């Protein structure tokens, strides 16, 4: 031995207990082992992370020797070469790594040296285990604090969007992740999910809020459908590949995301969404205990989300009651009075002795008719919440609601005529696809601050006219715009209709899409 007696070894073992960083602990082990055995070089190889922590002349230990396969790690101290000693570092029943010593300065390693290596390796295992317990306890405290913050937001009356972002941001921070997100089912399509909030220090990642992904074949979709936690690697590659055929432009740094965890937000039989956290490839992948902590936080977050949703529903119910009262007043009082005024003007028109006076009165009557139609549309909008399901009007309102995340505002939607009863089957599917494409074009190209969607079906249910208007700059000469318009025109032609795009002098863009409803069998062609 380079130093005799138990005191130096005892001091080295005691010193290990003062370290709270695993790398510092393992470095002290390598240094103490070199000092006590007289080795010119030493290293600790950590198999889980691939780290190699060296002391002395590290070049005396080839990487191939230090990082030997886990299956080759011996149960006892061995001499892998004439001038080397190897001792396994165990944490519980698992081999955490191995301590290697090489090139004893005086002679060869003896039994005492092997005993020192075994003692330090055993002490290292206990120290690393204690540090792990401390870190897990500290992590649980941080997750508990995050859960309390979410609860505090609930108690202070935070709205749903604020609560969702807080859940994503706190999960990202405590998990030491690069991105955190809450993914929820789309109101317009039950087979897709929407990234409602994305928390990240990188601004271009936050722009992914509003991106839709299919339930089938995605990590978040599998977690949502199976109600089971899903952990994947190379998450960024999966996202870029899945979105390659869509209109969404993926930030370049997305492909660098590696380890990701998707945890369902469940309350009883209901799945409210999915909590996602992901790390860049240069960070340590999520360990099993970290995944368990994310899962536990998700349970608390789901309860908070459910309470927030229940409170929002209670407030909406109060608003709907007011809306019902306003709608009744509009229908029973305002529309009836306007109708009476229109009838009176019709009577005056017949009594008018000058053509120009009769024409003026006719214009006022037409204005009143338009006003009555707009009020009726407003009454329907008051009575039909965007979250409702079932009718075509509800689905179109849901599309507008979903598009708000990428547009920055919610488009105005107006209806006239028997939309729900006249537009059915394949035409209905085409109409929804056209509206979705039109709003997507507005988001990508228009830089608009407002948009409207108007759907008109004539009283006989023979013709459908769709008009999507925005106040933006339009697509200009960007590549790919014509293929999108050709697709809309093709859908219209299937039903004996047409599609056109206008740019009025006053600015903005108007898409018109018109089809015949009388012969739905045309769509088979």
XYZ file of C-alpha atoms in Angstrom:
525
model
C 0.000 0.000 0.000
C 1.169 3.527 -0.666
C -0.057 4.585 2.800
C -0.238 2.191 5.737
C -2.916 1.924 8.382
C -6.678 2.340 8.346
C -6.718 6.085 9.092
C -6.197 7.345 5.503
C -8.819 4.925 4.196
C -11.221 5.845 7.003
C -10.704 9.547 6.329
C -11.406 8.987 2.651
C -14.619 7.080 3.387
C -15.804 9.741 5.851
C -15.049 12.482 3.325
C -17.351 10.828 0.822
C -20.300 11.386 3.154
C -19.854 15.176 2.924
C -20.446 15.313 -0.837
C -23.932 15.953 -2.235
C -23.060 15.849 -5.928
C -22.648 12.355 -7.423
C -19.898 13.464 -9.826
C -17.918 15.090 -7.007
C -18.388 11.958 -4.901
C -17.092 9.707 -7.671
C -14.186 12.040 -8.415
C -13.155 11.936 -4.754
C -13.291 8.131 -4.919
C -10.964 8.012 -7.911
C -8.543 10.459 -6.292
C -8.574 8.664 -2.925
C -8.053 5.288 -4.591
C -5.038 6.576 -6.514
C -3.563 8.120 -3.368
C -4.097 5.095 -1.121
C -2.912 2.472 -3.621
C -0.216 4.452 -5.358
C -1.932 4.096 -8.735
C -0.798 6.551 -11.375
C -4.247 6.666 -12.979
C -7.795 5.935 -11.931
C -11.289 6.267 -13.300
C -14.895 5.674 -12.367
C -17.163 4.561 -15.214
C -20.883 5.218 -14.730
C -22.861 2.882 -16.948
C -26.295 4.536 -16.800
C -25.070 7.902 -18.089
C -21.870 6.859 -19.879
C -19.806 9.284 -17.755
C -16.122 8.581 -17.128
C -14.615 10.465 -14.171
C -10.836 10.281 -14.033
C -7.979 11.040 -11.648
C -4.251 11.081 -12.266
C -3.056 9.956 -15.686
C -6.343 9.111 -17.378
C -4.595 8.095 -20.590
C -3.385 4.971 -18.805
C -6.981 3.658 -18.900
C -8.197 3.102 -22.474
C -11.818 4.054 -23.070
C -12.580 0.557 -24.308
C -11.468 -0.828 -20.951
C -13.238 1.760 -18.841
C -16.546 1.431 -20.699
C -16.645 -2.349 -20.886
C -20.181 -3.803 -21.268
C -22.274 -3.969 -18.116
C -22.517 -7.765 -18.422
C -18.734 -7.999 -17.991
C -18.631 -6.105 -14.698
C -17.347 -8.601 -12.111
C -19.063 -9.363 -8.830
C -15.711 -9.089 -7.058
C -12.524 -7.122 -7.486
C -10.436 -8.494 -10.341
C -7.166 -7.718 -12.076
C -8.136 -7.164 -15.754
C -4.470 -6.559 -16.646
C -1.119 -7.127 -14.886
C -1.038 -3.529 -13.681
C -4.753 -2.785 -13.164
C -7.493 -3.297 -10.576
C -11.277 -3.144 -11.150
C -13.999 -3.004 -8.462
C -17.745 -2.777 -9.138
C -19.729 0.111 -7.641
C -23.128 -1.167 -6.563
C -26.257 0.772 -5.647
C -28.639 -1.719 -4.112
C -28.653 -4.792 -6.308
C -27.643 -2.897 -9.442
C -24.143 -2.180 -10.694
C -23.855 1.595 -10.896
C -20.372 1.592 -12.381
C -16.848 0.373 -11.844
C -13.680 1.737 -10.246
C -10.502 1.153 -12.275
C -6.934 1.716 -11.145
C -3.869 1.387 -13.366
C -0.080 1.503 -13.239
C 0.926 1.217 -9.584
C 3.935 3.453 -9.097
C 5.853 0.803 -7.130
C 5.477 -2.748 -8.268
C 2.156 -4.472 -8.826
C -1.212 -4.173 -7.086
C -1.533 -6.521 -4.147
C -4.308 -7.882 -1.953
C -4.302 -4.747 0.206
C -4.794 -2.582 -2.869
C -7.698 -4.710 -4.003
C -9.231 -4.437 -0.529
C -8.913 -0.646 -0.636
C -10.535 -0.581 -4.064
C -13.373 -2.805 -2.845
C -13.911 -0.665 0.273
C -13.971 2.599 -1.655
C -16.274 1.118 -4.292
C -18.686 -0.082 -1.583
C -18.552 3.304 0.141
C -19.140 4.958 -3.199
C -22.223 2.838 -3.761
C -23.673 3.861 -0.399
C -22.784 7.515 -0.960
C -24.349 7.570 -4.404
C -27.450 5.827 -3.043
C -27.758 8.402 -0.241
C -27.273 11.259 -2.670
C -29.936 9.715 -4.892
C -32.347 9.524 -1.975
C -31.620 13.146 -1.083
C -32.166 14.276 -4.646
C -35.389 12.304 -4.960
C -36.659 13.866 -1.745
C -35.679 17.312 -2.997
C -37.378 16.598 -6.341
C -40.566 15.505 -4.575
C -40.506 18.759 -2.609
C -40.207 20.725 -5.849
C -43.076 18.778 -7.446
C -45.165 19.355 -4.325
C -44.422 23.080 -4.513
C -45.428 23.086 -8.176
C -48.691 21.328 -7.304
C -49.381 23.920 -4.602
C -48.779 26.728 -7.109
C -51.318 25.192 -9.472
C -53.810 24.847 -6.610
C -53.191 28.453 -5.571
C -53.960 29.588 -9.111
C -57.240 27.685 -8.914
C -58.173 29.276 -5.586
C -57.367 32.777 -6.845
C -59.766 32.365 -9.769
C -57.283 31.864 -12.621
C -58.962 31.102 -15.933
C -58.509 27.867 -17.867
C -55.812 29.179 -20.243
C -53.734 30.524 -17.342
C -54.079 27.234 -15.470
C -53.071 25.196 -18.528
C -49.951 27.297 -19.093
C -48.991 27.119 -15.414
C -49.287 23.312 -15.492
C -47.068 23.083 -18.594
C -44.491 25.597 -17.352
C -44.129 24.150 -13.851
C -43.852 20.610 -15.235
C -41.153 21.767 -17.664
C -39.177 23.601 -14.986
C -39.280 20.949 -12.251
C -38.578 18.107 -14.700
C -35.584 20.062 -16.063
C -37.147 19.655 -19.498
C -36.739 21.832 -22.576
C -40.435 21.910 -23.514
C -43.671 21.420 -21.587
C -47.108 21.238 -23.193
C -50.732 20.429 -22.510
C -52.449 18.612 -25.375
C -56.250 18.401 -25.468
C -58.850 16.880 -27.820
C -59.948 19.034 -30.747
C -63.504 20.340 -30.595
C -63.871 19.964 -34.364
C -62.385 16.484 -34.841
C -62.431 13.775 -32.147
C -59.580 11.943 -33.906
C -57.112 14.811 -33.437
C -55.445 16.534 -30.493
C -54.473 20.198 -30.185
C -51.345 21.544 -28.469
C -53.297 24.136 -26.483
C -50.301 25.556 -24.591
C -46.563 25.115 -25.096
C -44.115 26.342 -22.438
C -40.484 26.793 -23.451
C -37.725 29.395 -23.101
C -37.385 29.183 -26.907
C -39.926 31.479 -28.585
C -40.248 29.417 -31.778
C -41.293 26.400 -29.718
C -44.088 28.390 -28.092
C -45.390 29.111 -31.589
C -46.359 25.422 -31.811
C -49.438 26.167 -29.691
C -52.445 25.338 -31.859
C -50.734 22.568 -33.859
C -52.964 19.511 -34.287
C -51.763 15.892 -34.258
C -53.675 12.662 -34.868
C -54.600 10.455 -31.933
C -53.324 7.414 -33.806
C -49.580 6.975 -34.153
C -48.348 9.784 -31.866
C -46.961 9.647 -28.325
C -49.569 12.073 -26.999
C -52.296 10.230 -28.901
C -51.326 6.839 -27.475
C -51.248 8.292 -23.954
C -54.669 9.870 -24.529
C -56.251 6.747 -26.012
C -54.778 4.169 -23.620
C -54.699 6.336 -20.465
C -51.147 5.067 -19.938
C -47.866 6.952 -19.591
C -45.743 6.864 -22.754
C -41.973 7.488 -22.751
C -40.147 7.806 -26.080
C -36.721 8.750 -27.439
C -35.956 10.868 -30.535
C -39.246 12.695 -29.986
C -38.248 15.604 -32.233
C -37.647 13.308 -35.200
C -41.097 11.770 -34.692
C -42.767 15.210 -34.590
C -40.999 16.488 -37.707
C -41.804 13.269 -39.593
C -45.465 13.304 -38.534
C -45.930 16.968 -39.532
C -43.961 16.713 -42.797
C -47.085 16.603 -44.963
C -48.927 19.380 -43.124
C -48.917 23.133 -43.601
C -47.206 23.680 -40.227
C -43.572 24.824 -40.389
C -41.559 23.042 -37.708
C -38.828 25.080 -35.946
C -35.375 23.705 -36.742
C -34.621 23.025 -33.066
C -37.624 20.711 -32.683
C -35.659 17.844 -34.236
C -33.137 18.112 -31.371
C -35.741 17.028 -28.799
C -34.966 13.514 -27.601
C -36.349 12.035 -24.375
C -40.078 12.764 -23.936
C -42.846 11.686 -21.576
C -46.588 11.881 -22.285
C -48.865 11.454 -19.268
C -52.678 11.365 -19.560
C -54.645 13.868 -17.480
C -57.414 11.642 -16.159
C -60.231 12.230 -13.684
C -62.367 9.160 -13.097
C -63.467 7.793 -16.477
C -62.643 11.044 -18.307
C -59.361 11.865 -20.065
C -59.041 15.651 -20.164
C -55.828 15.751 -22.172
C -52.132 14.893 -22.023
C -49.209 16.520 -20.206
C -46.018 16.413 -22.306
C -42.420 17.153 -21.273
C -39.407 16.716 -23.553
C -35.640 17.247 -23.308
C -32.983 18.149 -25.832
C -30.670 15.321 -26.809
C -27.693 16.679 -24.846
C -29.588 16.322 -21.536
C -29.864 13.165 -19.436
C -32.945 11.139 -20.491
C -35.842 10.830 -18.062
C -35.231 8.141 -15.447
C -37.980 5.894 -14.098
C -38.311 7.849 -10.848
C -38.580 11.122 -12.806
C -41.317 9.665 -14.998
C -43.162 8.580 -11.853
C -42.922 12.136 -10.487
C -44.332 13.610 -13.696
C -47.161 11.072 -13.494
C -47.937 12.036 -9.886
C -47.957 15.740 -10.767
C -50.275 14.995 -13.689
C -52.798 13.414 -11.302
C -52.901 16.617 -9.252
C -52.941 18.777 -12.385
C -55.881 16.826 -13.788
C -57.915 17.410 -10.623
C -57.090 21.109 -10.757
C -58.003 21.191 -14.423
C -61.316 19.497 -13.708
C -62.154 21.995 -10.957
C -61.172 24.867 -13.253
C -63.330 23.421 -16.007
C -66.250 22.983 -13.606
C -65.938 26.590 -12.460
C -65.733 27.744 -16.085
C -68.860 25.708 -16.867
C -70.651 27.318 -13.932
C -69.737 30.774 -15.195
C -70.742 29.825 -18.736
C -74.089 28.603 -17.477
C -74.711 32.001 -15.939
C -73.691 33.658 -19.216
C -75.922 31.323 -21.238
C -78.875 32.203 -19.042
C -78.255 35.865 -19.794
C -77.847 35.037 -23.476
C -81.135 33.151 -23.514
C -82.864 36.151 -21.986
C -81.238 38.507 -24.511
C -82.105 36.143 -27.380
C -85.743 36.028 -26.279
C -85.875 39.805 -26.043
C -84.317 40.159 -29.499
C -86.770 37.697 -31.006
C -89.917 38.757 -29.188
C -89.359 42.506 -29.160
C -86.691 43.807 -31.523
C -87.353 41.568 -34.543
C -91.108 41.991 -34.240
C -90.778 45.762 -34.123
C -88.399 45.792 -37.081
C -90.799 43.554 -38.987
C -93.634 45.957 -38.213
C -91.517 48.883 -39.432
C -90.756 46.990 -42.661
C -94.466 46.337 -43.234
C -95.187 49.998 -42.639
C -92.552 51.025 -45.150
C -94.025 48.618 -47.705
C -97.343 50.373 -47.246
C -95.708 53.767 -47.716
C -93.993 52.523 -50.877
C -97.343 51.670 -52.447
C -98.615 55.133 -51.551
C -95.535 56.945 -52.832
C -96.268 59.127 -55.839
C -92.662 59.413 -57.069
C -90.574 56.449 -58.322
C -87.418 57.676 -56.619
C -89.254 57.814 -53.293
C -90.535 54.246 -53.779
C -87.016 53.079 -54.661
C -85.635 54.719 -51.531
C -88.249 53.041 -49.367
C -87.465 49.676 -51.027
C -83.811 50.172 -50.100
C -84.756 50.780 -46.482
C -86.886 47.624 -46.499
C -83.955 45.585 -47.844
C -81.728 47.032 -45.122
C -84.279 46.018 -42.512
C -84.442 42.491 -43.973
C -80.665 42.195 -43.756
C -80.723 43.527 -40.211
C -83.356 40.961 -39.217
C -81.238 38.147 -40.717
C -78.150 39.343 -38.850
C -80.089 39.526 -35.597
C -81.338 35.976 -36.170
C -77.746 34.839 -36.740
C -76.773 36.597 -33.532
C -79.614 34.868 -31.692
C -78.348 31.484 -32.880
C -74.776 32.349 -31.862
C -76.024 33.348 -28.423
C -77.904 30.093 -28.034
C -75.193 27.783 -29.463
C -71.920 27.586 -27.477
C -68.767 26.828 -29.485
C -68.169 23.706 -27.378
C -71.457 22.105 -28.428
C -71.409 18.920 -30.480
C -73.734 17.446 -33.050
C -74.935 19.793 -35.788
C -72.953 21.236 -38.658
C -73.245 24.706 -37.181
C -71.682 23.403 -33.975
C -68.786 21.818 -35.870
C -68.139 25.022 -37.793
C -68.173 27.021 -34.564
C -65.735 24.454 -33.154
C -63.414 24.935 -36.131
C -63.435 28.683 -35.558
C -62.739 28.150 -31.871
C -59.777 25.829 -32.579
C -58.306 28.217 -35.161
C -58.082 31.038 -32.604
C -54.836 29.579 -31.228
C -52.974 30.021 -34.541
C -54.829 33.104 -35.808
C -54.569 35.101 -32.602
C -58.306 35.809 -32.678
C -61.532 33.866 -33.129
C -63.197 34.362 -36.527
C -66.791 35.544 -36.671
C -69.148 32.821 -37.961
C -72.578 33.590 -39.440
C -75.275 31.302 -40.854
C -78.353 31.833 -42.986
C -80.827 29.181 -44.071
C -81.293 25.482 -43.198
C -77.581 24.720 -42.793
C -77.917 21.707 -40.477
C -80.643 19.932 -42.447
C -79.630 20.709 -46.042
C -75.859 20.106 -45.854
C -75.248 16.428 -45.109
C -73.038 13.490 -46.035
C -69.984 14.013 -48.270
C -70.870 17.665 -48.974
C -70.765 18.344 -45.254
C -67.294 16.751 -45.038
C -66.083 18.835 -47.987
C -67.459 22.034 -46.460
C -65.661 21.383 -43.169
C -62.420 20.625 -45.039
C -62.726 23.822 -47.098
C -63.358 25.990 -44.028
C -60.417 24.367 -42.240
C -58.157 24.965 -45.262
C -59.378 28.543 -45.671
C -58.693 29.455 -42.034
C -55.313 27.730 -42.257
C -54.477 29.883 -45.301
C -55.467 33.016 -43.393
C -53.148 32.008 -40.546
C -50.218 31.202 -42.870
C -50.404 34.004 -45.403
C -52.727 36.840 -44.500
C -51.268 38.391 -41.329
C -54.868 39.341 -40.610
C -56.372 40.876 -37.479
C -59.930 39.708 -38.178
C -61.782 37.198 -40.323
C -65.334 36.055 -40.896
C -66.962 32.871 -42.158
C -70.434 33.122 -43.707
C -72.442 30.061 -44.739
C -75.674 30.666 -46.645
C -78.146 27.995 -47.793
C -81.128 29.134 -49.845
C -84.583 28.522 -48.412
C -85.199 25.553 -50.723
C -81.953 23.855 -49.665
C -80.706 23.813 -53.271
C -77.508 25.861 -53.053
C -74.720 26.516 -50.555
C -72.539 29.632 -50.608
C -69.481 29.927 -48.374
C -67.625 33.205 -47.996
C -64.420 33.547 -45.934
C -63.177 37.118 -45.597
C -60.105 38.544 -43.861
C -58.460 41.968 -43.591
C -54.911 40.724 -44.185
C -52.372 41.034 -46.968
C -53.258 37.805 -48.780
C -50.966 35.034 -50.035
C -49.182 37.194 -52.628
C -46.841 35.163 -54.815
C -45.797 32.615 -52.214
C -45.008 29.156 -53.582
C -47.703 26.556 -53.063
C -50.676 28.906 -52.925
C -52.098 27.687 -56.243
C -52.155 24.039 -55.147
C -54.315 24.986 -52.173
C -56.760 26.917 -54.365
C -56.846 24.070 -56.875
C -57.845 21.717 -54.087
C -60.731 24.005 -53.088
C -61.842 24.282 -56.715
C -61.715 20.513 -57.120
C -63.942 20.026 -54.085
C -66.418 22.542 -55.489
C -66.401 20.963 -58.955
C -67.417 17.616 -57.463
C -70.762 19.206 -56.614
C -71.239 21.267 -59.752
C -69.912 24.381 -58.064
C -67.005 26.803 -58.232
C -64.409 28.524 -56.081
C -62.793 31.940 -56.454
C -60.448 34.267 -54.587
C -60.745 38.061 -54.731
C -58.576 40.876 -53.400
C -60.789 43.994 -53.130
C -59.212 47.407 -53.640
C -59.931 48.309 -50.032
C -57.710 45.412 -48.904
C -58.122 41.917 -47.542
C -59.094 38.697 -49.263
C -62.454 37.057 -49.931
C -62.766 33.362 -50.720
C -66.080 32.313 -52.274
C -66.999 28.629 -52.500
C -70.392 27.717 -53.979
C -71.937 24.292 -54.637
C -75.268 22.804 -55.656
C -77.124 20.761 -53.043
C -79.933 19.500 -55.280
C -78.063 16.453 -56.682
C -75.675 15.112 -54.042
C -75.011 12.039 -56.187
C -72.759 14.251 -58.293
C -70.107 13.896 -55.623
C -69.398 10.341 -56.640
C -67.805 11.425 -59.882
